[in-house]
CSV table of C-alpha atoms in Angstrom, one decimal:
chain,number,residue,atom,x,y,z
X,1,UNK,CA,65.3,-36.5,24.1
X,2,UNK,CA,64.9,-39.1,27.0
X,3,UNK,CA,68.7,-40.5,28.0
X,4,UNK,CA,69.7,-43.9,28.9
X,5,UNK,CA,71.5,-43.7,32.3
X,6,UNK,CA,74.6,-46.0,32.7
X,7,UNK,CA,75.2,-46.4,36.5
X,8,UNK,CA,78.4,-48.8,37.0
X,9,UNK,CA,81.5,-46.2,38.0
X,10,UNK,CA,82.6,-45.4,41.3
X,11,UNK,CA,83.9,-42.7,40.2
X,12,UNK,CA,84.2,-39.8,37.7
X,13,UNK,CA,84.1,-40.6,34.2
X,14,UNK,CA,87.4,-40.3,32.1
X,15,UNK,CA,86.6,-41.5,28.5
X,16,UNK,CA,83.9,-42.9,26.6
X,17,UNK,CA,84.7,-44.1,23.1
X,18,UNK,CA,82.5,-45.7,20.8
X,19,UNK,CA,83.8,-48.5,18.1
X,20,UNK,CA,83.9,-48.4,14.5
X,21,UNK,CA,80.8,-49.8,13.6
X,22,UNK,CA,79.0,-47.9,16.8
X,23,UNK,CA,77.5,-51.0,18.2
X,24,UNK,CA,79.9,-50.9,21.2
X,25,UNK,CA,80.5,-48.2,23.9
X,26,UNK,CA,83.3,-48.4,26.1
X,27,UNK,CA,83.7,-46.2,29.1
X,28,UNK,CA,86.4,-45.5,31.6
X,29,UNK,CA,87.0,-43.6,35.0
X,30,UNK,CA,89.0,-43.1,38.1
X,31,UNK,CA,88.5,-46.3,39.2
X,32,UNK,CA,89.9,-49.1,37.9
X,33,UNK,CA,87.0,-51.5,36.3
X,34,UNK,CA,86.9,-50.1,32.4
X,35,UNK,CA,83.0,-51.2,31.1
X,36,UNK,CA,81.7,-52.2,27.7
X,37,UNK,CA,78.3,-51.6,26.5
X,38,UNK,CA,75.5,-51.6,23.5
X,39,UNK,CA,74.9,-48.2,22.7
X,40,UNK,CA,71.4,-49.2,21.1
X,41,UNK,CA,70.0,-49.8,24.9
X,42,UNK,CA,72.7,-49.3,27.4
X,43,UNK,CA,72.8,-53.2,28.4
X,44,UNK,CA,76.2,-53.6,30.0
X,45,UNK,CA,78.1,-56.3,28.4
X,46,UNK,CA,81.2,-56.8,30.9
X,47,UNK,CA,84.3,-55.0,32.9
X,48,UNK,CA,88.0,-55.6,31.9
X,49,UNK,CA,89.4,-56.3,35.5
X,50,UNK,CA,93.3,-56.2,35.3
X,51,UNK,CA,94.4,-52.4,36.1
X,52,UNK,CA,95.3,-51.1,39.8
X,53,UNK,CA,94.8,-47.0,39.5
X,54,UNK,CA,92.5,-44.6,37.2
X,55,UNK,CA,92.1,-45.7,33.2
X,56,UNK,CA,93.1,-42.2,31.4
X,57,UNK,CA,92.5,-43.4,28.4
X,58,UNK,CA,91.0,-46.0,25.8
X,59,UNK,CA,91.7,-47.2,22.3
X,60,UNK,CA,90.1,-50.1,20.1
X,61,UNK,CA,90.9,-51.0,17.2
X,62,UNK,CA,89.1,-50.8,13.9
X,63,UNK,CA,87.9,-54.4,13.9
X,64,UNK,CA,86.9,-53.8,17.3
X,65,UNK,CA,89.1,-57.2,18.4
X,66,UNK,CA,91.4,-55.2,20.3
X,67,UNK,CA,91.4,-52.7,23.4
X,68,UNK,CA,93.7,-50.9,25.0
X,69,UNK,CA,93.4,-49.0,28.5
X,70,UNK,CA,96.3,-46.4,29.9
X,71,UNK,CA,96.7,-46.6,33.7
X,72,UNK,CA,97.9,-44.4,36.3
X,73,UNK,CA,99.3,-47.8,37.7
X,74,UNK,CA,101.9,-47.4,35.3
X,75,UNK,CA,101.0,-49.3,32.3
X,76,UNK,CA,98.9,-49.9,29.6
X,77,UNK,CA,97.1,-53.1,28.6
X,78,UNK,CA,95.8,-54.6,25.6
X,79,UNK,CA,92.6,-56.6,26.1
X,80,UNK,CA,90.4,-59.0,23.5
X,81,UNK,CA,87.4,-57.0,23.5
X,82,UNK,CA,85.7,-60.3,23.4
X,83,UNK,CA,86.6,-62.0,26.2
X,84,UNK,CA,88.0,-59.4,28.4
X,85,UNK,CA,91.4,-61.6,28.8
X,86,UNK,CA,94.8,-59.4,28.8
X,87,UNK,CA,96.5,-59.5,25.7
X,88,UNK,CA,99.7,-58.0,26.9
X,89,UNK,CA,100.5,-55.6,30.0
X,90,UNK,CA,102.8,-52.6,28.5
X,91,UNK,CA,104.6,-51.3,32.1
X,92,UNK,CA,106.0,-47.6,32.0
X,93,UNK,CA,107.8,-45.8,35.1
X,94,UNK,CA,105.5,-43.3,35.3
X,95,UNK,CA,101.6,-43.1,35.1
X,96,UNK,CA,100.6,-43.8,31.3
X,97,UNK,CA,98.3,-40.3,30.1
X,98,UNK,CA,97.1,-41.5,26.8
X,99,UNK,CA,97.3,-43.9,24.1
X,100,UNK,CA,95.9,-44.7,20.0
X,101,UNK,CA,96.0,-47.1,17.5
X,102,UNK,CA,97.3,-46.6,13.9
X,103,UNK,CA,94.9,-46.7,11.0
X,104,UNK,CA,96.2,-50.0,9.9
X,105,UNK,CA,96.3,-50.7,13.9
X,106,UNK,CA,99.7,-52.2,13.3
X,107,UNK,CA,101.5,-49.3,15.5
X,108,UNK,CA,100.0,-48.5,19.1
X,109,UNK,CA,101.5,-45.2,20.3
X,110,UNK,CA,101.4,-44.7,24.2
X,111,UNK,CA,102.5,-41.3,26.6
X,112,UNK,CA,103.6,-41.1,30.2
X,113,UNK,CA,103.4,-38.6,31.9
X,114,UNK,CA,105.8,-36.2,33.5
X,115,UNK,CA,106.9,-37.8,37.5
X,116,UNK,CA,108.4,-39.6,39.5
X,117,UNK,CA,111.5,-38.3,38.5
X,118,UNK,CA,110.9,-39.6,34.9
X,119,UNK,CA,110.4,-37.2,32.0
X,120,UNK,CA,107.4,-37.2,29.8
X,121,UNK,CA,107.9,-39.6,26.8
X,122,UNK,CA,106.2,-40.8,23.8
X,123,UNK,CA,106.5,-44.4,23.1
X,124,UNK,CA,105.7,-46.6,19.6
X,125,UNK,CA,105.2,-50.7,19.4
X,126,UNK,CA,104.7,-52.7,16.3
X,127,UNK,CA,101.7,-54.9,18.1
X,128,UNK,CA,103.0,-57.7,15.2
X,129,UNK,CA,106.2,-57.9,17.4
X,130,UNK,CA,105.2,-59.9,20.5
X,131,UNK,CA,108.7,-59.7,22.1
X,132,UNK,CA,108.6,-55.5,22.0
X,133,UNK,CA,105.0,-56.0,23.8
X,134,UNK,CA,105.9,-59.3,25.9
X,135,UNK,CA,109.2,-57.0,27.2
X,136,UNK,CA,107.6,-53.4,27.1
X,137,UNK,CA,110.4,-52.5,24.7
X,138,UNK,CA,109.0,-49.7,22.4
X,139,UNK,CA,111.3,-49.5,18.7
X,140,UNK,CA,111.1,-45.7,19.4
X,141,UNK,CA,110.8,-43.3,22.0
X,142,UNK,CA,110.4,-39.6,21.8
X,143,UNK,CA,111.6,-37.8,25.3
X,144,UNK,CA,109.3,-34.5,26.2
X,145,UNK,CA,111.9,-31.8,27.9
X,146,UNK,CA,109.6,-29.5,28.1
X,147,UNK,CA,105.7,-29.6,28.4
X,148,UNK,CA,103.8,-32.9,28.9
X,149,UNK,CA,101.7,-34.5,27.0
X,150,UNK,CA,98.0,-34.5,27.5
X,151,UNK,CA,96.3,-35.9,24.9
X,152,UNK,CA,97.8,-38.2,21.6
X,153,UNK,CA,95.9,-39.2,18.5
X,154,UNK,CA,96.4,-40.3,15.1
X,155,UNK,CA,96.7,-37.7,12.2
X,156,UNK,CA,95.0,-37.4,9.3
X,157,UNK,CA,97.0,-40.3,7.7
X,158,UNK,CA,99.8,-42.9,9.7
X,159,UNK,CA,102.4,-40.6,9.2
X,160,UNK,CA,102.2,-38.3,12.2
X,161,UNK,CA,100.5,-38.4,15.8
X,162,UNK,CA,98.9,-35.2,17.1
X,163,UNK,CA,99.8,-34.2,21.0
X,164,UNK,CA,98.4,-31.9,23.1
X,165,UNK,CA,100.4,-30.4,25.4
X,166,UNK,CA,100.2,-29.2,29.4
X,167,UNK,CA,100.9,-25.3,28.2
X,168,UNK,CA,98.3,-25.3,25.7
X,169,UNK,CA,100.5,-26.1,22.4
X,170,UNK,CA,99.7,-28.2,19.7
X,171,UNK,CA,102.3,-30.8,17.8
X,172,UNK,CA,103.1,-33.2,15.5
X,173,UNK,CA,105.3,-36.0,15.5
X,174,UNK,CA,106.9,-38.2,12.7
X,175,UNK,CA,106.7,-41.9,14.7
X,176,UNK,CA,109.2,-42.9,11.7
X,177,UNK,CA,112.0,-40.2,13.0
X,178,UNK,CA,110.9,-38.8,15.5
X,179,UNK,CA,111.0,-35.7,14.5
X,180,UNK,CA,108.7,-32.9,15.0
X,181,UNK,CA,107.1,-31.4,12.1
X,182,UNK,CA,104.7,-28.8,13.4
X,183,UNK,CA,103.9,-26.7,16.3
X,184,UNK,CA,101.1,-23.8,17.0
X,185,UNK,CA,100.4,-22.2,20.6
X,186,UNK,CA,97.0,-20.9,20.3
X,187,UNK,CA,95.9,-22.1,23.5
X,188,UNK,CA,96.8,-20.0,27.1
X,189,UNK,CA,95.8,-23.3,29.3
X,190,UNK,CA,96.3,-27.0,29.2
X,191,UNK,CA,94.6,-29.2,26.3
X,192,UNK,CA,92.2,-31.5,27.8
X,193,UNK,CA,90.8,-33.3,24.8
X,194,UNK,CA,91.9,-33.8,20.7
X,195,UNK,CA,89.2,-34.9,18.7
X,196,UNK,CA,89.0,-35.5,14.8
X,197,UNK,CA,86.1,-35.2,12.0
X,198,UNK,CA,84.6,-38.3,10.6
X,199,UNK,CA,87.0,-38.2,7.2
X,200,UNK,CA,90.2,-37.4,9.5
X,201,UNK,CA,90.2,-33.7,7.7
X,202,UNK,CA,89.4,-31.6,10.9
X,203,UNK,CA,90.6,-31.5,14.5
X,204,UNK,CA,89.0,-29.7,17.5
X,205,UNK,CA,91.0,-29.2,20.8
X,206,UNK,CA,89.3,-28.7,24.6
X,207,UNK,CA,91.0,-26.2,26.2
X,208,UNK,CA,91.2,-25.6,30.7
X,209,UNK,CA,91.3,-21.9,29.0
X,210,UNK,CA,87.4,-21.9,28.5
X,211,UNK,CA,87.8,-22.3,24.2
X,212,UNK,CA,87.4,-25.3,21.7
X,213,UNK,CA,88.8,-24.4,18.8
X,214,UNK,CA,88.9,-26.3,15.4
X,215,UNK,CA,91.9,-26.8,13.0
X,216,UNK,CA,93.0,-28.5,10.0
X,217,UNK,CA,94.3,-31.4,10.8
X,218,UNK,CA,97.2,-31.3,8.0
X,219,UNK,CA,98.2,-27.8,8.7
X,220,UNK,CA,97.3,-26.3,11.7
X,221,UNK,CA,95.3,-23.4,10.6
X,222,UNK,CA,92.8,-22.6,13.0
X,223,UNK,CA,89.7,-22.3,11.5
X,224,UNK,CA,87.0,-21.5,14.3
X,225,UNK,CA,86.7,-20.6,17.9
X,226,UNK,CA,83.9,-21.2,20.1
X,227,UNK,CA,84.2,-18.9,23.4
X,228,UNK,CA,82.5,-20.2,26.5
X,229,UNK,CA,82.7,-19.3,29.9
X,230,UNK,CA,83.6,-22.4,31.7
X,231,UNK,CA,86.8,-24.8,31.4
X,232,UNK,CA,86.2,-27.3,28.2
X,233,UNK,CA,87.1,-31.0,29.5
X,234,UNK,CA,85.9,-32.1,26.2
X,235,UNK,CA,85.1,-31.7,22.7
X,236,UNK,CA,83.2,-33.5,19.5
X,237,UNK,CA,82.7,-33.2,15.5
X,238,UNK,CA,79.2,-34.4,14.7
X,239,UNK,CA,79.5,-36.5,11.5
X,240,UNK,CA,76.2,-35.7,10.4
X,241,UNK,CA,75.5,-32.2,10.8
X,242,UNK,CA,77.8,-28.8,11.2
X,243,UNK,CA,77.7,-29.0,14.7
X,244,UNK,CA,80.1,-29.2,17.4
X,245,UNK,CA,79.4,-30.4,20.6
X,246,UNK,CA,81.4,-29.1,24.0
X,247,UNK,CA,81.0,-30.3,27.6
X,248,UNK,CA,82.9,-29.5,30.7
X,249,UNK,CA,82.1,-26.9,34.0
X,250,UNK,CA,84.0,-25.3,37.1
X,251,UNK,CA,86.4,-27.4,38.5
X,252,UNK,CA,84.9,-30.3,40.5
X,253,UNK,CA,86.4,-29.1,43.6
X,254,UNK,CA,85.2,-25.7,43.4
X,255,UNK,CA,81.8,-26.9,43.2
X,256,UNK,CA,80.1,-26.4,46.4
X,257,UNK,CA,75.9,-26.3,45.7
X,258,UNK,CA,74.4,-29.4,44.2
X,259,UNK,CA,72.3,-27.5,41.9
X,260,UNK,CA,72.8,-28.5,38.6
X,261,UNK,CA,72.7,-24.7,37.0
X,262,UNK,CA,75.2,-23.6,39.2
X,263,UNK,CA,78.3,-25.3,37.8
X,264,UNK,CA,76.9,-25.0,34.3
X,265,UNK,CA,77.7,-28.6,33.4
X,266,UNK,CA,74.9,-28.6,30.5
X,267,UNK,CA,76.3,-30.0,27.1
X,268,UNK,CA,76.6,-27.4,24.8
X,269,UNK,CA,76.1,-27.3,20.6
X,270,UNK,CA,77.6,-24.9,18.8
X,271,UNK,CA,77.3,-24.5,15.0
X,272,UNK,CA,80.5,-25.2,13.2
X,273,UNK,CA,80.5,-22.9,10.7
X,274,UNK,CA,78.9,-19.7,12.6
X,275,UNK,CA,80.3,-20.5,15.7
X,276,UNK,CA,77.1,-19.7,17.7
X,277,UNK,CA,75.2,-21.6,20.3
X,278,UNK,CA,72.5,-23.4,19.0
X,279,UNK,CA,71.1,-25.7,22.3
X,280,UNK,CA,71.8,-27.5,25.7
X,281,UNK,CA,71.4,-31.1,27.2
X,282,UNK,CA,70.8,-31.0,30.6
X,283,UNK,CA,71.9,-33.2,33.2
X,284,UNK,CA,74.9,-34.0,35.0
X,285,UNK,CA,75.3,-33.4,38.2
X,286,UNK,CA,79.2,-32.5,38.0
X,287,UNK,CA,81.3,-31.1,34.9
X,288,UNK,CA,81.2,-33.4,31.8
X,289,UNK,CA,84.4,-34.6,31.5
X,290,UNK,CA,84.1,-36.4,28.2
X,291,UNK,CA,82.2,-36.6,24.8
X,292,UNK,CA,81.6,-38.5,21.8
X,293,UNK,CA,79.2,-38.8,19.2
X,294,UNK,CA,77.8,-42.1,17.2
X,295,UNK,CA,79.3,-42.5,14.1
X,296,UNK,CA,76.2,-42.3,12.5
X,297,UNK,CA,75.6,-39.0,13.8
X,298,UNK,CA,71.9,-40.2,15.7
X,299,UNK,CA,73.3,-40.3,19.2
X,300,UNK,CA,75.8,-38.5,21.4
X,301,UNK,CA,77.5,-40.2,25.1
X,302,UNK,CA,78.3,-38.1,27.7
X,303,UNK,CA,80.7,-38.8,31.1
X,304,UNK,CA,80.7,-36.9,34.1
X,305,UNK,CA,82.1,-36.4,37.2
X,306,UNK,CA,79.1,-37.5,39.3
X,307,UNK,CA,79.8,-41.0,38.1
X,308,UNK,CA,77.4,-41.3,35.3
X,309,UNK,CA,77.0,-42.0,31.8
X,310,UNK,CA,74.5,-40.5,29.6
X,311,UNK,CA,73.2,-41.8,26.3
X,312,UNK,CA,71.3,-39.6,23.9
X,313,UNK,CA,69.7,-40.5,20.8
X,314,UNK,CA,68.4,-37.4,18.8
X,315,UNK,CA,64.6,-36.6,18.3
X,316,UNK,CA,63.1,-35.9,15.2
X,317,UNK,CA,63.5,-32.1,16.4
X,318,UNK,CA,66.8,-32.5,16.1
X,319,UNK,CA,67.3,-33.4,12.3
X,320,UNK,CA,64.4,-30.7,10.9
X,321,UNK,CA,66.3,-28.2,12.9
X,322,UNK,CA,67.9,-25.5,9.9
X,323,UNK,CA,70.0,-22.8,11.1
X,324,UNK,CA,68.7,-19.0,9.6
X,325,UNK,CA,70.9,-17.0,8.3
């Protein structure tokens, strides 16, 4: 399993997120130049060049017309993914963490984070109302008084986002009321990543506290726990096989050899069901920050901290492979 290398980041990778369809790659970091790609042979297809500070995070929509790109500059920004022209530039008072898309893409839901005196808030525009983008007036904001959030996506269906939060708890929020419907606190550390299944039903969480662990994403229930023994940064459902797929490593600045064992910064697969490792991808020269696998299921991106991006498309190996039990 030979991977293409995608050298065009300064710095460490944040997100990589593929489109609908699977045709397009889109990658992020610390610096400020997000990247668009063909994931069939890693031919780099342009930058979006409009932000000031670290992209945190990306969402497109499910045409694939529209991108949009959270800052630490303090806003977020809604690109055509053809051209690479800003749509609209959303500004915030604090650095914006993350950000998503409805399923009918008609509500984008962005979060700030907790400073500069401001409190953590999440924030909903109708994207058909160009005056709430054109004046960064949200029609509803939900204010965090506690813990911050890390992480935002859609649920299962458009009526409730899923956070994850800076002391390791899980919610959901009605964007209609604001109102929050659920919370569980099965994690002891900070959420780094939320990831659903292919049909929405299932939702795994990254976790600083060395665990992924998989839910429903109705519910709650948590339904497996993979252990490791290493912070998770990030975490993926394959959508073709029972696997689960979990990257991260020690903390970059604890890292002080260059040897790629050392840090453990291999990709890891565990099997859904049994919740036993079944393989390792090799590497990265820092801890893998993010994951995300094709939606066909044939190929799996990684981004790490030493700047690179790695594409993977399965062997044959790969699909003959059958669990024993």
């Amino acid at each position: 399993m030979k991977p293409i290398l995608l050298q065009a980041h300064e710095r460490s990778l944040t997100k990589i997120l593929y489109n609908k369809d699977g045709d397009l790659l889109f990658t992020a970091s610390k610096h400020n130049l997000p990247n668009v790609w063909w994931s069939i042979n890693g031919e780099r297809l342009g930058t979006y060049n409009g932000h000031n500070g670290a992209i945190w995070d990306m969402a497109v929509t499910t045409d694939s017309m529209t991108l949009c790109t959270a800052s630490a500059d303090q806003s977020a920004i809604l690109w055509d993914t053809e051209t690479g022209k800003i749509m609209h530039q959303l500004t915030a008072k604090s650095p914006v963490r993350s950000c998503g898309f409805s399923l009918t893409n008609n509500i984008l839901c962005v979060t700030t984070d907790k400073a500069m005196n401001q409190p953590c808030f999440i924030k909903f525009y109708d994207v058909r109302d160009g005056t709430q983008l054109e004046n960064s007036a949200p029609f509803r904001e939900i204010e965090m008084t506690d813990s911050k959030v890390n992480r935002m996506i859609w649920g299962t269906v458009e009526d409730y986002i899923i956070t994850g939060h800076e002391n390791g708890e899980l919610r959901q929020y009605d964007w209609k009321t604001g109102e929050k419907i659920k919370t569980v606190h099965e994690h002891e550390h900070l959420i780094k990543d939320l990831q659903l299944s292919k049909d929405r039903t299932m939702l795994v969480t990254a976790s600083k506290d060395t665990t992924a662990k998989l839910f429903d994403a109705k519910d709650f229930k948590e339904l497996k726990s993979f252990k490791t023994d290493r912070p998770v940064n990030s975490a993926a459902i394959s959508p073709l096989k029972h696997h689960i797929l979990l990257g991260g490593g020690q903390e970059a600045m604890e890292v002080t050899t260059s040897h790629t064992k050392s840090g453990k910064f291999e990709a890891r697969f565990f099997h859904l069901i049994f919740e036993e490792e079944i393989g390792r991808v090799k590497g990265h020269f820092g801890p893998i920050n993010t994951l995300a696998f094709h939606p066909s299921g044939k190929q799996y991106s990684s981004g790490a901290e030493d700047g690179y991006v790695r594409i993977h498309d399965f062997d044959q190996s790969y699909y003959d492979f059958e669990y024993d039990f």
